[in-house]
Amino acid sequence: MSWKKNAFSYLTWIVYTLITGTALVSLVSTFCVEAGFAAWWGILASVLYMGIAGGITFLLYKGGGACLVFAKRNRAVFLVLESILVAGFFALGCFLRMQNIGEAETASVYYEMAEVVSGQGIPQMVHGAAYFYVRLLHTFLLLLGNQVVAGIWLQIWLQLAALSVLYFVMRKLSGAVSGIVIFGFCMCAPYIRQSALVLSPGMLYFLFLGIAAGLTVGICGSRMRFPAFAFAGVLAALCCYIDIGGGLLLILAAALAFSQQGGDAGKRLAAVGICVLAALLGFLIFIWADAFMSGKDFWRVAGAWLDLYRPKGFQLPFTIGPTSSGWESFGLFGLMAFGVFSFWCDRKREYHSVYVVAACVIMLASCFGIYTEEMPGYFSLYLMFVVLAGVGLKPCVCSNALPDTLSGIVGEEAGGITEEFCPGGENGLSVQMQQDEESGLNAQMQQDEENRERDEPAEDAAKEEKKVRYLDNPLPLPKKHVKRVMDYSINVSCDDDFDYPIKENDDFDM
């Protein structure tokens, strides 16, 4: 998913750079203090690292042209490599989680509520995600018995399923490179692994939100259809009813609307408005259904929901949740540093705005205390940073200099999301393979630029005058007409008769 660069794109890039730079300086300064050096050495080390990241990004961007021919000839190889990487990360993630299963917390209030006890049912809870999780855990314990380990296994498989859904969603949105980076980091990150060893509704809601995001991308991405955006609004309402974090789906739907290649600005705004209106109506319907099934008053249920998520007052916490290891955080923000420079690899498109906006919304909600103890916002913010790290690497390896070789998708328009044109696929390399390799690459880059200009939206074509390139005419051009005066006179008689004499009895019929 990409958008045309505008003033808002540069604003989000500044916010992204500030977040990444501040985090790196803080982490490296802490490392220097722990090692016995002055804190200001951390600033120099952070600047040096940013310079190295920028150099690597430049080399990846400029040095990728030599891989075009190889990517064209070995497209299937990269698809197989992608499958092997994903399967390997999945197996590694399973092994690491099973290895740490002995470190799981045995005491949990959710286990006590879900424990199978004669005469004890599921207690009523205002938080929808907590209620559904306790009911699921209770059903699981009915099958396997009252064991905390059974609940931990349920958490592990819920997280693995949610991460798999996240991989396919991000692959659809940003390509295989971003999907593999995000999937691999989440499978190996200690903080993500530790969150699967604690009984909480977070993993169940993570899976549910991932499925809803996948449905939103699938139905809203193909074409600008108003019923599809209305359905996306209902999905967002259901997720918001379960937990306030479902509001991120509205940001995703708006981003899909403005990334469409067809339709004017008015139609896109109308689609977003329909989505928001459907979300409001759907939320009221879900509140009414809850009140009807529980036998309570509608306004009482709505008031309990509003009281649960009302702002608690503004504060600037140093951390929004439990901090992970410093090296893990350095690896995360170190990957995000590449996105600071990859933003400039593409002159016309950008990829990170929606995720930066989502991260800012999560941070603001955490500062105002909107998130609850059942579902703190730190996990969502951590995942959003991981997504930004993966998306930031896409322009480095998939631009007009290097194809997205791992995805094997060229000019793909799936779900209304136009992937960056990568010349290593079916429509690339139009020059003959027998020509000189260097001239072939130059001709291909020129063709890619023409294809990208042809795929621009209609409104952009009206604003920007396309350059017309004419072929050289191999034939001699006609000479310019020059008026001449004859040096002799021509006398024309007005009595001339041009009729040809014929006989009266001639018959021209066949």
Coordinates of C-alpha atoms in Angstrom, one line a residue:
M1 CA 0.0 0.0 0.0
S2 CA 1.5 3.3 -1.1
W3 CA 0.4 6.9 -1.5
K4 CA 1.5 9.8 -3.7
K5 CA 4.0 12.0 -1.8
N6 CA 2.6 15.2 -0.5
A7 CA 3.2 17.7 2.4
F8 CA 1.6 15.2 4.8
S9 CA 4.1 12.6 3.8
Y10 CA 7.0 14.8 4.7
L11 CA 5.3 15.6 8.0
T12 CA 4.9 12.0 9.0
W13 CA 8.5 11.4 7.9
I14 CA 9.7 14.1 10.3
V15 CA 7.7 12.4 13.1
Y16 CA 9.1 9.0 12.2
T17 CA 12.6 10.4 12.2
L18 CA 12.2 12.1 15.6
I19 CA 10.8 8.9 17.2
T20 CA 13.6 6.7 15.7
G21 CA 16.4 9.2 16.5
T22 CA 15.3 9.9 20.1
A23 CA 15.0 6.2 20.8
L24 CA 18.4 5.4 19.4
V25 CA 20.1 8.2 21.3
S26 CA 18.5 7.2 24.6
L27 CA 19.4 3.5 24.1
V28 CA 23.0 4.1 23.0
S29 CA 23.5 6.6 25.8
T30 CA 22.3 4.1 28.3
F31 CA 24.7 1.5 26.9
C32 CA 27.6 4.0 27.2
V33 CA 26.8 4.9 30.8
E34 CA 26.6 1.2 31.7
A35 CA 30.0 0.7 30.0
G36 CA 31.6 3.6 32.0
F37 CA 31.6 6.2 29.2
A38 CA 30.0 9.7 29.2
A39 CA 26.5 9.9 28.0
W40 CA 27.3 12.3 25.2
W41 CA 29.3 9.4 23.5
G42 CA 25.9 7.9 22.8
I43 CA 25.0 10.9 20.6
L44 CA 28.1 10.4 18.5
A45 CA 27.6 6.6 18.3
S46 CA 23.9 7.1 17.2
V47 CA 25.0 9.6 14.5
L48 CA 27.6 7.1 13.3
Y49 CA 25.0 4.3 13.2
M50 CA 22.6 6.5 11.3
G51 CA 25.3 7.2 8.7
I52 CA 26.0 3.5 8.3
A53 CA 22.3 2.8 7.8
G54 CA 22.1 5.5 5.2
G55 CA 25.1 4.2 3.4
I56 CA 23.7 0.6 3.3
T57 CA 20.4 2.0 2.1
F58 CA 22.1 3.9 -0.7
L59 CA 24.1 0.8 -1.8
L60 CA 21.0 -1.4 -1.8
Y61 CA 19.2 1.2 -3.9
K62 CA 21.9 1.9 -6.4
G63 CA 23.5 -1.6 -6.6
G64 CA 20.4 -3.6 -7.2
G65 CA 20.2 -3.2 -11.0
A66 CA 22.6 -6.1 -11.6
C67 CA 20.0 -8.5 -10.1
L68 CA 17.3 -7.7 -12.6
V69 CA 18.2 -10.4 -15.2
F70 CA 18.8 -13.0 -12.5
A71 CA 15.5 -12.2 -10.8
K72 CA 13.7 -12.6 -14.2
R73 CA 15.2 -16.0 -14.9
N74 CA 14.8 -17.4 -11.3
R75 CA 11.5 -16.1 -10.2
A76 CA 10.3 -19.5 -8.9
V77 CA 13.5 -19.8 -6.9
F78 CA 12.7 -16.8 -4.9
L79 CA 9.1 -18.0 -4.2
V80 CA 10.6 -21.2 -2.9
L81 CA 13.1 -19.2 -0.8
E82 CA 10.3 -17.2 0.6
S83 CA 8.3 -20.3 1.6
I84 CA 11.4 -21.8 3.3
L85 CA 12.1 -18.6 5.2
V86 CA 8.5 -18.4 6.5
A87 CA 8.4 -22.0 7.4
G88 CA 11.8 -21.8 9.1
F89 CA 10.8 -18.7 11.2
F90 CA 7.5 -20.5 12.2
A91 CA 9.4 -23.6 13.4
L92 CA 12.0 -21.4 15.2
G93 CA 9.2 -19.5 16.9
C94 CA 7.5 -22.7 18.0
F95 CA 10.7 -24.1 19.4
L96 CA 11.6 -20.9 21.3
R97 CA 8.1 -20.7 22.9
M98 CA 8.1 -24.3 23.9
Q99 CA 11.6 -23.9 25.4
N100 CA 10.4 -21.0 27.6
I101 CA 7.1 -22.6 28.7
G102 CA 8.6 -23.4 32.1
E103 CA 8.9 -19.7 32.8
A104 CA 5.2 -19.1 32.4
E105 CA 3.3 -17.4 35.2
T106 CA 1.1 -19.8 37.2
A107 CA -1.0 -17.3 39.0
S108 CA -3.6 -15.6 36.9
V109 CA -7.0 -14.0 37.7
Y110 CA -8.3 -15.2 34.3
Y111 CA -7.5 -18.8 35.2
E112 CA -9.4 -18.5 38.4
M113 CA -12.4 -17.1 36.6
A114 CA -12.3 -19.8 33.8
E115 CA -11.5 -22.7 36.1
V116 CA -14.1 -25.5 35.9
V117 CA -15.8 -25.6 39.3
S118 CA -19.1 -27.2 40.1
G119 CA -21.8 -24.5 40.5
Q120 CA -19.5 -21.7 39.2
G121 CA -20.2 -20.0 35.9
I122 CA -18.5 -17.3 33.8
P123 CA -18.7 -13.9 35.6
Q124 CA -20.1 -10.9 33.7
M125 CA -17.4 -8.4 32.6
V126 CA -17.6 -5.0 30.9
H127 CA -14.5 -5.6 28.9
G128 CA -15.6 -7.6 25.9
A129 CA -12.2 -9.1 25.0
A130 CA -11.7 -10.3 28.6
Y131 CA -15.2 -11.9 28.6
F132 CA -14.7 -13.8 25.4
Y133 CA -11.3 -14.9 26.4
V134 CA -12.5 -16.3 29.8
R135 CA -15.3 -18.2 28.0
L136 CA -12.8 -19.6 25.5
L137 CA -10.4 -20.6 28.2
H138 CA -13.2 -22.2 30.2
T139 CA -14.1 -24.3 27.2
F140 CA -10.5 -25.3 26.7
L141 CA -10.2 -26.4 30.4
L142 CA -13.4 -28.4 30.1
L143 CA -11.6 -30.5 27.4
L144 CA -8.1 -30.8 29.0
G145 CA -8.8 -30.3 32.7
N146 CA -7.9 -27.6 35.1
Q147 CA -4.2 -27.0 34.3
V148 CA -2.5 -23.7 33.9
V149 CA -0.2 -25.3 31.3
A150 CA -3.2 -25.9 29.1
G151 CA -4.0 -22.2 29.2
I152 CA -0.4 -21.4 28.3
W153 CA -0.6 -23.7 25.3
L154 CA -3.7 -21.9 24.2
Q155 CA -1.9 -18.6 24.4
I156 CA 1.0 -19.9 22.4
W157 CA -1.2 -21.2 19.5
L158 CA -3.3 -18.1 19.6
Q159 CA -0.2 -15.9 19.2
L160 CA 1.3 -18.1 16.4
A161 CA -2.0 -18.0 14.5
A162 CA -2.2 -14.2 14.9
L163 CA 1.4 -13.7 13.7
S164 CA 0.6 -15.9 10.7
V165 CA -2.4 -13.7 9.8
L166 CA -0.2 -10.6 10.3
Y167 CA 2.3 -12.0 7.8
F168 CA -0.3 -12.5 5.1
V169 CA -1.9 -9.1 5.7
M170 CA 1.4 -7.2 5.6
R171 CA 2.5 -9.2 2.5
K172 CA -0.7 -8.1 0.8
L173 CA -0.1 -4.5 1.9
S174 CA 3.6 -4.1 1.5
G175 CA 5.0 -7.1 -0.3
A176 CA 7.0 -10.2 0.7
V177 CA 10.1 -8.4 2.0
S178 CA 8.2 -6.5 4.6
G179 CA 6.1 -9.5 5.5
I180 CA 9.1 -11.7 6.1
V181 CA 11.0 -9.1 8.2
I182 CA 7.9 -8.5 10.4
F183 CA 7.2 -12.2 10.8
G184 CA 10.7 -13.2 11.5
F185 CA 11.2 -10.4 14.1
C186 CA 8.0 -11.2 15.9
M187 CA 8.8 -14.9 16.0
C188 CA 12.2 -14.3 17.6
A189 CA 11.6 -11.1 19.7
P190 CA 11.8 -11.9 23.5
Y191 CA 9.0 -9.5 24.4
I192 CA 6.6 -11.1 21.9
R193 CA 7.5 -14.6 23.2
Q194 CA 7.1 -13.6 26.8
S195 CA 3.6 -12.2 26.1
A196 CA 2.5 -15.7 25.1
L197 CA 3.4 -17.0 28.5
V198 CA 0.9 -14.8 30.4
L199 CA -2.8 -15.6 30.5
S200 CA -4.5 -12.5 29.1
P201 CA -7.1 -11.6 26.4
G202 CA -4.4 -9.9 24.4
M203 CA -3.5 -12.8 22.0
L204 CA -7.2 -13.6 21.3
Y205 CA -7.9 -10.0 20.5
F206 CA -4.7 -9.8 18.4
L207 CA -6.0 -12.7 16.3
F208 CA -9.4 -11.3 16.0
L209 CA -8.1 -7.9 15.0
G210 CA -5.8 -9.4 12.4
I211 CA -8.6 -11.3 10.8
A212 CA -10.7 -8.2 10.7
A213 CA -7.8 -6.3 9.1
G214 CA -7.4 -9.0 6.5
L215 CA -11.1 -8.8 5.6
T216 CA -10.9 -5.0 5.4
V217 CA -8.0 -5.2 3.0
G218 CA -9.7 -7.9 0.9
I219 CA -13.1 -6.1 0.5
C220 CA -12.0 -2.5 0.3
G221 CA -8.9 -3.0 -1.8
S222 CA -10.3 -4.3 -5.1
R223 CA -12.4 -1.3 -6.1
M224 CA -14.0 1.9 -4.7
R225 CA -17.3 0.3 -3.6
F226 CA -19.4 1.9 -1.0
P227 CA -21.0 -1.3 0.4
A228 CA -17.5 -2.7 1.0
F229 CA -16.6 0.3 3.1
A230 CA -19.9 0.1 5.0
F231 CA -19.0 -3.5 5.9
A232 CA -15.5 -2.4 7.0
G233 CA -17.2 0.1 9.3
V234 CA -19.3 -2.6 10.8
L235 CA -16.2 -4.7 11.4
A236 CA -14.5 -1.7 13.1
A237 CA -17.6 -1.2 15.3
L238 CA -17.4 -4.9 16.4
C239 CA -13.7 -4.6 17.2
C240 CA -14.3 -1.3 19.1
Y241 CA -17.1 -2.9 21.1
I242 CA -14.8 -5.7 22.2
D243 CA -11.9 -3.3 22.8
I244 CA -11.1 0.4 22.0
G245 CA -8.1 -0.7 19.9
G246 CA -10.5 -1.7 17.1
G247 CA -10.6 2.0 16.1
L248 CA -7.3 1.4 14.2
L249 CA -9.4 -0.4 11.5
L250 CA -11.0 3.0 10.6
I251 CA -7.5 4.4 10.0
L252 CA -6.8 1.3 7.8
A253 CA -10.0 1.8 5.8
A254 CA -9.3 5.5 5.3
A255 CA -5.8 4.6 4.1
L256 CA -7.2 2.1 1.6
A257 CA -9.6 4.6 0.3
F258 CA -6.9 7.2 -0.4
S259 CA -4.6 4.6 -1.9
Q260 CA -7.0 3.7 -4.7
Q261 CA -6.0 4.4 -8.2
G262 CA -9.4 5.3 -9.5
G263 CA -12.0 7.8 -8.4
D264 CA -11.8 11.5 -7.5
A265 CA -11.2 13.0 -4.1
G266 CA -15.0 13.5 -3.5
K267 CA -15.7 9.8 -4.0
R268 CA -12.9 8.8 -1.6
L269 CA -14.1 11.2 1.1
A270 CA -17.6 9.8 0.6
A271 CA -16.3 6.2 1.1
V272 CA -14.6 7.2 4.3
G273 CA -17.7 9.0 5.5
I274 CA -19.8 5.9 4.8
C275 CA -17.3 3.8 6.7
V276 CA -17.5 6.0 9.8
L277 CA -21.3 6.3 9.7
A278 CA -21.6 2.5 9.4
A279 CA -19.2 2.1 12.4
L280 CA -21.3 4.4 14.5
L281 CA -24.6 2.7 13.6
G282 CA -23.0 -0.7 14.0
F283 CA -21.6 0.2 17.5
L284 CA -25.1 1.2 18.7
I285 CA -26.5 -2.0 17.4
F286 CA -23.9 -4.1 19.2
I287 CA -24.5 -2.2 22.4
W288 CA -28.3 -2.8 22.0
A289 CA -27.7 -6.5 21.4
D290 CA -25.5 -6.7 24.5
A291 CA -28.3 -5.0 26.6
F292 CA -31.0 -7.2 25.1
M293 CA -29.0 -10.5 25.8
S294 CA -28.0 -9.5 29.3
G295 CA -31.4 -8.0 30.3
K296 CA -29.9 -4.6 31.1
D297 CA -30.8 -1.1 30.1
F298 CA -29.3 0.2 26.9
W299 CA -28.0 3.4 28.4
R300 CA -26.5 1.5 31.4
V301 CA -24.5 -0.7 29.0
A302 CA -23.4 2.3 26.9
G303 CA -22.5 4.2 30.1
A304 CA -20.4 1.3 31.4
W305 CA -18.5 1.1 28.1
L306 CA -17.8 4.9 28.1
D307 CA -16.7 4.8 31.7
L308 CA -14.3 2.0 31.0
Y309 CA -12.5 3.9 28.1
R310 CA -12.9 7.5 29.2
P311 CA -9.7 9.6 29.4
K312 CA -8.1 9.4 32.9
G313 CA -6.0 12.6 32.5
F314 CA -3.0 13.5 30.5
Q315 CA 0.5 12.3 31.5
L316 CA 3.8 11.7 29.8
P317 CA 5.0 8.3 31.0
F318 CA 8.6 7.3 30.3
T319 CA 7.4 3.8 29.4
I320 CA 3.9 2.8 28.4
G321 CA 4.4 -0.8 29.6
P322 CA 7.0 -3.3 30.7
T323 CA 10.3 -2.7 28.9
S324 CA 12.1 -5.4 27.1
S325 CA 15.8 -5.9 26.9
G326 CA 17.9 -3.0 25.6
W327 CA 19.4 -5.0 22.8
E328 CA 16.0 -6.0 21.6
S329 CA 14.9 -2.4 21.5
F330 CA 18.1 -1.4 19.7
G331 CA 17.5 -4.1 17.1
L332 CA 14.0 -2.8 16.6
F333 CA 14.9 0.9 16.3
G334 CA 18.0 0.0 14.4
L335 CA 15.8 -1.5 11.7
M336 CA 13.6 1.5 11.7
A337 CA 16.6 3.7 11.0
F338 CA 16.7 2.3 7.4
G339 CA 13.2 3.7 6.9
V340 CA 14.5 7.3 7.6
F341 CA 16.6 7.0 4.4
S342 CA 14.5 4.7 2.3
F343 CA 11.8 7.4 2.2
W344 CA 13.9 9.2 -0.3
C345 CA 14.4 6.2 -2.6
D346 CA 11.1 6.8 -4.4
R347 CA 10.4 10.3 -5.6
K348 CA 6.7 9.8 -6.2
R349 CA 5.4 7.3 -3.6
E350 CA 5.7 6.7 0.2
Y351 CA 4.6 3.8 2.3
H352 CA 4.7 4.7 6.0
S353 CA 2.2 7.4 6.7
V354 CA -0.7 5.2 7.9
Y355 CA 1.5 3.3 10.3
V356 CA 3.0 6.5 11.7
V357 CA -0.5 7.9 12.2
A358 CA -1.6 4.7 14.0
A359 CA 1.5 4.7 16.2
C360 CA 0.8 8.4 17.2
V361 CA -2.8 7.5 18.0
I362 CA -1.7 4.6 20.2
M363 CA 0.8 6.8 22.1
L364 CA -1.8 9.6 22.6
A365 CA -4.4 7.1 23.8
S366 CA -1.9 5.7 26.3
C367 CA -0.9 9.1 27.5
F368 CA -4.6 10.0 28.2
G369 CA -5.1 6.6 29.9
I370 CA -7.7 5.4 27.5
Y371 CA -6.3 1.8 27.4
T372 CA -7.3 -0.5 30.2
E373 CA -5.4 -2.9 32.4
E374 CA -6.9 -5.9 30.5
M375 CA -5.5 -4.6 27.2
P376 CA -2.6 -2.1 27.7
G377 CA -1.5 -0.2 24.7
Y378 CA 2.2 -1.1 24.8
F379 CA 1.8 -4.4 22.9
S380 CA 0.0 -2.6 20.1
L381 CA 2.6 0.2 20.0
Y382 CA 5.4 -2.4 19.9
L383 CA 3.8 -4.2 17.0
M384 CA 3.3 -0.9 15.1
F385 CA 7.0 -0.2 15.5
V386 CA 7.8 -3.7 14.1
V387 CA 5.5 -3.0 11.2
L388 CA 7.3 0.3 10.5
A389 CA 10.6 -1.4 10.6
G390 CA 9.5 -3.9 8.0
V391 CA 7.8 -1.4 5.8
G392 CA 10.8 0.9 5.9
L393 CA 13.0 -1.7 4.3
K394 CA 10.7 -2.1 1.2
P395 CA 11.9 0.9 -0.8
C396 CA 15.5 -0.2 -0.2
V397 CA 15.0 -3.5 -2.1
C398 CA 12.0 -2.8 -4.2
S399 CA 12.2 0.4 -6.2
N400 CA 12.9 1.5 -9.7
A401 CA 16.4 0.2 -9.2
L402 CA 15.8 -3.3 -7.7
P403 CA 12.8 -5.6 -8.0
D404 CA 10.8 -7.1 -5.2
T405 CA 12.4 -10.4 -5.9
L406 CA 10.9 -12.3 -2.9
S407 CA 7.3 -11.5 -3.8
G408 CA 7.5 -12.2 -7.5
I409 CA 4.6 -9.9 -8.0
V410 CA 4.9 -7.3 -10.7
G411 CA 2.5 -4.4 -11.0
E412 CA 0.1 -6.3 -8.8
E413 CA -3.2 -4.7 -8.2
A414 CA -4.8 -6.8 -5.6
G415 CA -7.5 -5.4 -3.4
G416 CA -7.0 -2.0 -4.9
I417 CA -3.5 -1.8 -3.6
T418 CA -1.0 -1.1 -6.4
E419 CA 2.3 -2.6 -5.6
E420 CA 5.4 -0.7 -6.6
F421 CA 6.3 -1.6 -10.2
C422 CA 9.4 -3.9 -10.0
P423 CA 11.0 -4.7 -13.4
G424 CA 12.0 -8.2 -12.5
G425 CA 8.6 -9.8 -13.2
E426 CA 6.4 -10.7 -16.2
N427 CA 6.2 -7.1 -17.6
G428 CA 9.8 -6.2 -17.1
L429 CA 12.9 -6.7 -19.4
S430 CA 11.3 -5.9 -22.7
V431 CA 14.6 -5.6 -24.4
Q432 CA 16.2 -8.7 -26.0
M433 CA 18.4 -10.9 -23.8
Q434 CA 21.0 -11.0 -26.6
Q435 CA 21.7 -7.3 -26.2
D436 CA 24.4 -5.9 -24.0
E437 CA 23.3 -6.3 -20.3
E438 CA 24.0 -2.7 -19.4
S439 CA 22.0 -1.2 -22.2
G440 CA 19.2 -3.6 -21.5
L441 CA 19.0 -2.5 -17.9
N442 CA 18.9 1.2 -18.9
A443 CA 16.1 0.5 -21.4
Q444 CA 14.2 -1.4 -18.8
M445 CA 14.5 1.5 -16.3
Q446 CA 13.2 3.9 -18.9
Q447 CA 10.2 1.6 -19.6
D448 CA 9.5 1.3 -15.9
E449 CA 9.3 5.0 -15.6
E450 CA 6.9 5.2 -18.6
N451 CA 4.7 2.4 -17.0
R452 CA 4.6 4.2 -13.7
E453 CA 3.5 7.5 -15.4
R454 CA 0.8 5.6 -17.3
D455 CA -0.5 4.1 -14.1
E456 CA -0.9 7.4 -12.3
P457 CA -4.5 8.4 -11.4
A458 CA -6.6 10.3 -13.8
E459 CA -6.7 13.4 -11.7
D460 CA -2.9 13.4 -11.5
A461 CA -2.7 13.1 -15.3
A462 CA -4.8 16.2 -15.7
K463 CA -2.5 18.2 -13.4
E464 CA 0.9 16.9 -14.7
E465 CA 1.7 17.2 -18.4
K466 CA 3.1 13.9 -19.7
K467 CA 6.2 14.1 -21.8
V468 CA 5.6 12.7 -25.3
R469 CA 8.6 11.0 -26.8
Y470 CA 8.5 10.8 -30.6
L471 CA 10.6 8.3 -32.6
D472 CA 13.1 9.6 -35.1
N473 CA 11.6 9.6 -38.6
P474 CA 14.0 7.6 -40.9
L475 CA 12.4 9.0 -44.1
P476 CA 13.3 12.3 -45.6
L477 CA 11.0 15.1 -44.6
P478 CA 9.0 16.9 -47.4
K479 CA 10.4 20.2 -48.6
K480 CA 8.7 23.4 -47.6
H481 CA 6.4 24.8 -50.3
V482 CA 7.7 27.9 -52.0
K483 CA 5.5 30.1 -54.2
R484 CA 6.9 30.6 -57.7
V485 CA 6.1 32.8 -60.7
M486 CA 6.2 31.2 -64.1
D487 CA 8.3 32.9 -66.8
Y488 CA 5.7 32.2 -69.5
S489 CA 2.1 33.0 -69.9
I490 CA -0.8 30.4 -70.0
N491 CA -3.8 31.4 -72.1
V492 CA -6.9 29.5 -71.2
S493 CA -9.9 29.9 -73.5
C494 CA -13.3 30.3 -71.9
D495 CA -14.9 28.5 -74.9
D496 CA -13.2 25.2 -74.2
D497 CA -15.7 22.3 -74.2
F498 CA -14.5 19.2 -72.3
D499 CA -17.5 17.1 -73.2
Y500 CA -16.6 14.0 -75.2
P501 CA -18.9 13.6 -78.2
I502 CA -20.8 10.3 -78.3
K503 CA -23.5 8.7 -80.5
E504 CA -27.1 9.2 -79.6
N505 CA -27.8 5.4 -79.7
D506 CA -25.0 4.5 -77.3
D507 CA -26.3 2.4 -74.4
F508 CA -24.0 2.2 -71.3
D509 CA -26.1 -0.4 -69.5
M510 CA -24.4 -3.8 -69.2

